[in-house]
Amino acid sequence: MYKENNLQKMLTERVLGPTGKGLGDVSSQLPITDTAQLGWNLLQEDVSLPVAVLSHSRVQHNLEWMRSFISTYGLKLAPHGKTTMSPALFHQQLAHGAWGITLATAPQVQAAYRFGVRRVIMANQLVGRANMAIISRLLQNPEFDFFVIVDSAANVEQLGQFFSQTGQRLKLLLELGVDGGRTGVRNEQDRAAVLDAIAAYPQSLALAGVEVYEGVLKDEVSIREFLRRAVRELMTLEANNLLTSDTVILTGAGSAWFDLVAEEWTKLDIGRPLDIVLRPGCYLTHDVGIYKASEARIHANNPVARSMQASLLPALQLWAYVLSIPEPGLAILGLGKRDAAFDAGLPIPAKHYRPGSEAPVAAPADWQLTAMMDQHAFMKVSADADLQVGDMLALDISHPCLTFDKWRQLLVIDDNYTVINAVETFF
Amino acid sequence: MYKENNLQKMLTERVLGPTGKGLGDVSSQLPITDTAQLGWNLLQEDVSLPVAVLSHSRVQHNLEWMRSFISTYGLKLAPHGKTTMSPALFHQQLAHGAWGITLATAPQVQAAYRFGVRRVIMANQLVGRANMAIISRLLQNPEFDFFVIVDSAANVEQLGQFFSQTGQRLKLLLELGVDGGRTGVRNEQDRAAVLDAIAAYPQSLALAGVEVYEGVLKDEVSIREFLRRAVRELMTLEANNLLTSDTVILTGAGSAWFDLVAEEWTKLDIGRPLDIVLRPGCYLTHDVGIYKASEARIHANNPVARSMQASLLPALQLWAYVLSIPEPGLAILGLGKRDAAFDAGLPIPAKHYRPGSEAPVAAPADWQLTAMMDQHAFMKVSADADLQVGDMLALDISHPCLTFDKWRQLLVIDDNYTVINAVETFF
């Protein structure tokens, strides 16, 4: 369901630098697919720090892990692409069995489409003339398979009017929500209004199933109940012949609770072909913060996860220099809010490397970031820490989404810290 | 001190879209300098929301305000370019009397250089082989005038070794710091070590003056004392013949306390030619949060600011759609941490516009953002608020630096919300 050749061709046309950060010497423009030929190595100081790097082996491990998890449950995967917004990574996810890509906005869909993605769930409302126009242009390609969620009669009416004028038919998913949550219909009255509005545009709108984002809830009991409500809703829609699309979908699952979604929805039979689609995005790089915590729960509770040999592995790190040690016990790193997420815990020093030494060593546990400014981080160390200006730190992160969007390209490294690829982002 | 023709030529070679967010229909690539020809208007829904927009008239006002402020004090301006990282805006700052551009990292310097900026203060330590190599390549152009700060003998030694090998001479500024602050030498011992290290590389390193960042302090008394310490330091260096550069600089001033720096340093005479350079960056767009608070103090206390007719004006806004009103009193906006700074207050609803209506109106004061997720904002409204799915909100922001870096291009609008330009960023 994606055009590998087309994607590869588009990627080949992309170039590295020369204005980007986190790169080595690219005085002239270079096709990004030639990055490995440069032979950059982090430990040889070939790359300008700060840099964001992906571990090739760990990303591959995570891709295989999720392929195995999903296929064991007999489900489909549409990873949330908003996490990375990197078509080269979308390509790897699709090559590892993903059914499609999930995205959050019309411009994100457009970026993915441009690089060959041809099946998309937009897990968000499509609002506004220019956003509808973007989707309409993409739908001119009959090979483009697209689903978007709705939760209000007002939005359905707007979509119906717009797509009546273009003569296209848009596939909708009814979004269920919970009180105090984000989007999604809360009650029977709003649900009925949405369905009535869809029914008013039979030529332009088709109802293709049900969508939830269970991540707005915080405990297993209420999440399981929410997931069962989605099943009941889908059954009711089918029983009332309201699923007017050729294909029918039931979709949920962020990166924190996908195990429950898999458990609840596996082997669901509504009496007609059904694609049950999970949408986690952060599994690809994982982290040592919010998703490490989720993963510990999944590994403890979910039988499929438990049966697999290894859990997801953190695959995204930032490297930065010690710029200054102006006082005993305080190191200033060349890394800031411009480079790393800071909304779910600050980056965590993982490795310490002194240029010229043999190999990175584990950073002492008492080296901790206490604050970040735009371009600087404050790292507390012991007063007698073996640390010098010019030393390098590798830092783990929490919340990959808000780290990826700080970088226009990330470098992919092998286990020897040699750069073997670069992937571009489109935020 | 900048090459206008070169800059304009480089900008003409840049294109809009088609993968970016916050744009209208750019199905094919278009030179960014042709943006006005598209005739986009925000109120006509020609642009995909969310979008970041700069008010042309307000940016012009702020440019003139700062030109007037600086020239009244007889000082020089090197705006901190890290705020916007937009060469097109650097160009406007230079055209409005700026002496140079300040930047924070070697890749930022490289990006500015590429678009014709030829005088830069790097208000940060230059650490690491690849970063030094970037600067060395730029210094191959004798027209490139570059200053970088140092605060440790270790860093000076590294710079001395590197630039000895390239045969170039690097101009350094001694950074002073304060206990509990960020970088900068704290005491006489460290100061002497830095100066000794510089003296060991007379062919490769030249001391060109003194640098402070007073923004690490929080009250006027200690800031004034810090600024006077910088003057004493510069006098001492001059008296001891340690200023070995042809040109001598004294530089300080972030966006919050530039008035004190101007007051303290105006008319300073050290008996030789001296450039006193202020480095605020956020004045260009201002905000309604942290810098509005600073500006109120400046306008109340500083006689030059008080004498000017108008203060700085907030010039950067975000526009977003109402995606859903899932419960009475709660609106979900299509705007998130991917689009706006959130570390110094959430965006503030300023205007409300219903497509098809005559003009935007002031948003009620009780419409307030309570939370943001990656791609969504939660806006609290009254239960009977006159608000619909598809309505547009214009939001003011706090902390322009971390808003600019969410956008690869921003649209420049006139007072009728028509798009008259677009400026690209290079983060």
CSV table of N, CA and C in Angstrom, one decimal, chain B residues 44-118:
chain,number,residue,atom,x,y,z
B,44,GLN,N,-10.3,34.9,4.3
B,44,GLN,CA,-11.0,34.2,3.2
B,44,GLN,C,-10.7,32.7,3.3
B,45,GLU,N,-10.0,32.3,4.4
B,45,GLU,CA,-9.6,30.9,4.6
B,45,GLU,C,-8.7,30.4,3.4
B,46,ASP,N,-7.9,31.2,2.9
B,46,ASP,CA,-6.9,30.8,1.9
B,46,ASP,C,-5.8,30.0,2.5
B,47,VAL,N,-5.6,30.1,3.8
B,47,VAL,CA,-4.4,29.5,4.4
B,47,VAL,C,-4.8,28.4,5.3
B,48,SER,N,-4.0,27.3,5.3
B,48,SER,CA,-4.2,26.2,6.2
B,48,SER,C,-3.8,26.6,7.7
B,49,LEU,N,-4.8,26.5,8.6
B,49,LEU,CA,-4.5,26.7,10.0
B,49,LEU,C,-4.2,25.4,10.7
B,50,PRO,N,-3.3,25.4,11.7
B,50,PRO,CA,-2.7,26.6,12.3
B,50,PRO,C,-1.7,27.3,11.5
B,51,VAL,N,-1.5,28.6,11.7
B,51,VAL,CA,-0.5,29.3,11.0
B,51,VAL,C,0.1,30.4,11.9
B,52,ALA,N,1.4,30.7,11.7
B,52,ALA,CA,2.1,31.7,12.5
B,52,ALA,C,2.2,32.9,11.5
B,53,VAL,N,1.7,34.1,12.0
B,53,VAL,CA,1.8,35.3,11.2
B,53,VAL,C,2.5,36.4,11.9
B,54,LEU,N,3.2,37.2,11.1
B,54,LEU,CA,3.8,38.4,11.5
B,54,LEU,C,3.1,39.6,11.0
B,55,SER,N,2.8,40.6,11.8
B,55,SER,CA,2.1,41.8,11.3
B,55,SER,C,3.2,42.7,10.8
B,56,HIS,N,3.1,43.0,9.5
B,56,HIS,CA,4.1,43.8,8.8
B,56,HIS,C,4.3,45.2,9.5
B,57,SER,N,3.1,45.8,9.8
B,57,SER,CA,3.2,47.2,10.3
B,57,SER,C,3.8,47.2,11.7
B,58,ARG,N,3.5,46.2,12.5
B,58,ARG,CA,4.0,46.1,13.8
B,58,ARG,C,5.5,45.8,13.8
B,59,VAL,N,5.9,44.9,13.0
B,59,VAL,CA,7.4,44.6,12.9
B,59,VAL,C,8.1,45.9,12.5
B,60,GLN,N,7.5,46.6,11.5
B,60,GLN,CA,8.2,47.8,11.1
B,60,GLN,C,8.3,48.8,12.2
B,61,HIS,N,7.2,48.9,13.0
B,61,HIS,CA,7.2,49.8,14.2
B,61,HIS,C,8.3,49.4,15.1
B,62,ASN,N,8.4,48.1,15.4
B,62,ASN,CA,9.4,47.7,16.4
B,62,ASN,C,10.9,47.9,15.9
B,63,LEU,N,11.0,47.7,14.6
B,63,LEU,CA,12.4,48.0,14.0
B,63,LEU,C,12.7,49.4,14.1
B,64,GLU,N,11.8,50.3,13.9
B,64,GLU,CA,12.0,51.8,14.0
B,64,GLU,C,12.2,52.1,15.5
B,65,TRP,N,11.5,51.5,16.4
B,65,TRP,CA,11.6,51.8,17.8
B,65,TRP,C,13.0,51.5,18.3
B,66,MET,N,13.5,50.3,17.9
B,66,MET,CA,14.8,49.9,18.4
B,66,MET,C,15.9,50.8,17.7
B,67,ARG,N,15.7,51.1,16.5
B,67,ARG,CA,16.7,51.9,15.8
B,67,ARG,C,16.8,53.3,16.5
B,68,SER,N,15.7,53.8,16.9
B,68,SER,CA,15.6,55.1,17.5
B,68,SER,C,16.3,55.0,18.9
B,69,PHE,N,15.9,54.0,19.7
B,69,PHE,CA,16.4,53.8,21.0
B,69,PHE,C,17.9,53.7,21.0
B,70,ILE,N,18.4,52.8,20.2
B,70,ILE,CA,19.9,52.6,20.1
B,70,ILE,C,20.6,53.8,19.7
B,71,SER,N,20.1,54.5,18.7
B,71,SER,CA,20.8,55.7,18.1
B,71,SER,C,20.8,56.8,19.1
B,72,THR,N,19.7,56.9,19.9
B,72,THR,CA,19.7,58.0,20.9
B,72,THR,C,20.8,57.8,21.9
B,73,TYR,N,21.1,56.6,22.2
B,73,TYR,CA,22.2,56.3,23.2
B,73,TYR,C,23.6,56.2,22.5
B,74,GLY,N,23.6,56.3,21.2
B,74,GLY,CA,24.9,56.3,20.5
B,74,GLY,C,25.5,54.9,20.6
B,75,LEU,N,24.7,53.9,20.6
B,75,LEU,CA,25.3,52.5,20.8
B,75,LEU,C,25.1,51.7,19.5
B,76,LYS,N,25.5,50.5,19.5
B,76,LYS,CA,25.4,49.6,18.3
B,76,LYS,C,24.5,48.4,18.7
B,77,LEU,N,23.9,47.9,17.6
B,77,LEU,CA,22.9,46.8,17.8
B,77,LEU,C,23.3,45.6,17.0
B,78,ALA,N,23.4,44.5,17.7
B,78,ALA,CA,23.6,43.2,17.0
B,78,ALA,C,22.5,42.2,17.6
B,79,PRO,N,21.3,42.3,17.0
B,79,PRO,CA,20.1,41.6,17.5
B,79,PRO,C,20.4,40.1,17.6
B,80,HIS,N,19.9,39.5,18.7
B,80,HIS,CA,20.2,38.0,18.8
B,80,HIS,C,19.3,37.3,17.7
B,81,GLY,N,20.0,36.8,16.8
B,81,GLY,CA,19.3,36.1,15.7
B,81,GLY,C,18.7,34.8,16.0
B,82,LYS,N,19.2,34.2,17.2
B,82,LYS,CA,18.6,32.9,17.5
B,82,LYS,C,17.1,33.0,17.7
B,83,THR,N,16.6,34.2,18.1
B,83,THR,CA,15.1,34.3,18.3
B,83,THR,C,14.4,33.8,17.1
B,84,THR,N,14.7,34.4,15.9
B,84,THR,CA,13.9,34.1,14.7
B,84,THR,C,14.6,33.1,13.8
B,85,MET,N,15.9,33.1,13.8
B,85,MET,CA,16.7,32.3,12.8
B,85,MET,C,16.2,32.5,11.4
B,86,SER,N,15.8,33.7,11.1
B,86,SER,CA,15.2,34.0,9.8
B,86,SER,C,16.1,35.1,9.1
B,87,PRO,N,16.8,34.6,8.1
B,87,PRO,CA,17.7,35.6,7.4
B,87,PRO,C,16.9,36.8,6.8
B,88,ALA,N,15.7,36.6,6.3
B,88,ALA,CA,15.0,37.7,5.8
B,88,ALA,C,14.7,38.7,6.9
B,89,LEU,N,14.5,38.3,8.1
B,89,LEU,CA,14.3,39.3,9.2
B,89,LEU,C,15.7,39.8,9.6
B,90,PHE,N,16.8,39.0,9.6
B,90,PHE,CA,18.1,39.6,9.8
B,90,PHE,C,18.3,40.8,8.8
B,91,HIS,N,18.0,40.5,7.6
B,91,HIS,CA,18.1,41.6,6.6
B,91,HIS,C,17.4,42.8,6.9
B,92,GLN,N,16.2,42.7,7.5
B,92,GLN,CA,15.4,43.9,7.9
B,92,GLN,C,16.1,44.6,9.1
B,93,GLN,N,16.6,43.8,10.0
B,93,GLN,CA,17.3,44.4,11.1
B,93,GLN,C,18.6,45.1,10.7
B,94,LEU,N,19.3,44.6,9.8
B,94,LEU,CA,20.5,45.2,9.3
B,94,LEU,C,20.1,46.5,8.5
B,95,ALA,N,19.1,46.4,7.7
B,95,ALA,CA,18.6,47.6,7.0
B,95,ALA,C,18.1,48.7,7.9
B,96,HIS,N,17.8,48.3,9.1
B,96,HIS,CA,17.3,49.3,10.1
B,96,HIS,C,18.4,49.6,11.1
B,97,GLY,N,19.7,49.6,10.6
B,97,GLY,CA,20.8,50.2,11.4
B,97,GLY,C,21.5,49.2,12.3
B,98,ALA,N,21.2,47.9,12.3
B,98,ALA,CA,21.9,47.0,13.1
B,98,ALA,C,23.4,46.9,12.6
B,99,TRP,N,24.3,46.7,13.5
B,99,TRP,CA,25.7,46.7,13.2
B,99,TRP,C,26.1,45.3,12.8
B,100,GLY,N,25.4,44.3,13.4
B,100,GLY,CA,25.7,42.9,13.1
B,100,GLY,C,24.6,42.0,13.6
B,101,ILE,N,24.8,40.7,13.6
B,101,ILE,CA,23.8,39.8,14.1
B,101,ILE,C,24.5,38.9,15.2
B,102,THR,N,23.8,38.7,16.3
B,102,THR,CA,24.3,37.8,17.3
B,102,THR,C,23.7,36.4,17.1
B,103,LEU,N,24.5,35.4,17.3
B,103,LEU,CA,24.0,34.0,17.2
B,103,LEU,C,24.6,33.1,18.3
B,104,ALA,N,24.0,31.9,18.4
B,104,ALA,CA,24.3,31.1,19.6
B,104,ALA,C,25.1,29.9,19.3
B,105,THR,N,25.1,29.4,18.1
B,105,THR,CA,25.9,28.2,17.7
B,105,THR,C,26.5,28.3,16.4
B,106,ALA,N,27.5,27.5,16.1
B,106,ALA,CA,28.2,27.5,14.8
B,106,ALA,C,27.3,27.2,13.7
B,107,PRO,N,26.3,26.2,13.8
B,107,PRO,CA,25.4,26.1,12.6
B,107,PRO,C,24.5,27.3,12.4
B,108,GLN,N,24.2,28.0,13.5
B,108,GLN,CA,23.4,29.3,13.3
B,108,GLN,C,24.2,30.3,12.5
B,109,VAL,N,25.5,30.4,12.9
B,109,VAL,CA,26.4,31.3,12.2
B,109,VAL,C,26.5,31.0,10.7
B,110,GLN,N,26.6,29.7,10.5
B,110,GLN,CA,26.7,29.2,9.1
B,110,GLN,C,25.5,29.6,8.3
B,111,ALA,N,24.3,29.4,8.9
B,111,ALA,CA,23.1,29.7,8.2
B,111,ALA,C,23.0,31.2,7.9
B,112,ALA,N,23.4,32.0,8.9
B,112,ALA,CA,23.3,33.5,8.6
B,112,ALA,C,24.3,33.9,7.6
B,113,TYR,N,25.5,33.3,7.7
B,113,TYR,CA,26.5,33.7,6.7
B,113,TYR,C,26.1,33.3,5.3
B,114,ARG,N,25.4,32.2,5.1
B,114,ARG,CA,25.0,31.7,3.8
B,114,ARG,C,24.1,32.8,3.2
B,115,PHE,N,23.3,33.5,4.0
B,115,PHE,CA,22.4,34.5,3.5
B,115,PHE,C,23.0,35.9,3.6
B,116,GLY,N,24.3,36.0,3.6
B,116,GLY,CA,24.9,37.3,3.4
B,116,GLY,C,25.3,38.1,4.7
B,117,VAL,N,25.0,37.5,5.9
B,117,VAL,CA,25.4,38.2,7.1
B,117,VAL,C,26.9,38.1,7.2
B,118,ARG,N,27.6,39.3,7.4
B,118,ARG,CA,29.1,39.3,7.4
B,118,ARG,C,29.7,39.8,8.7
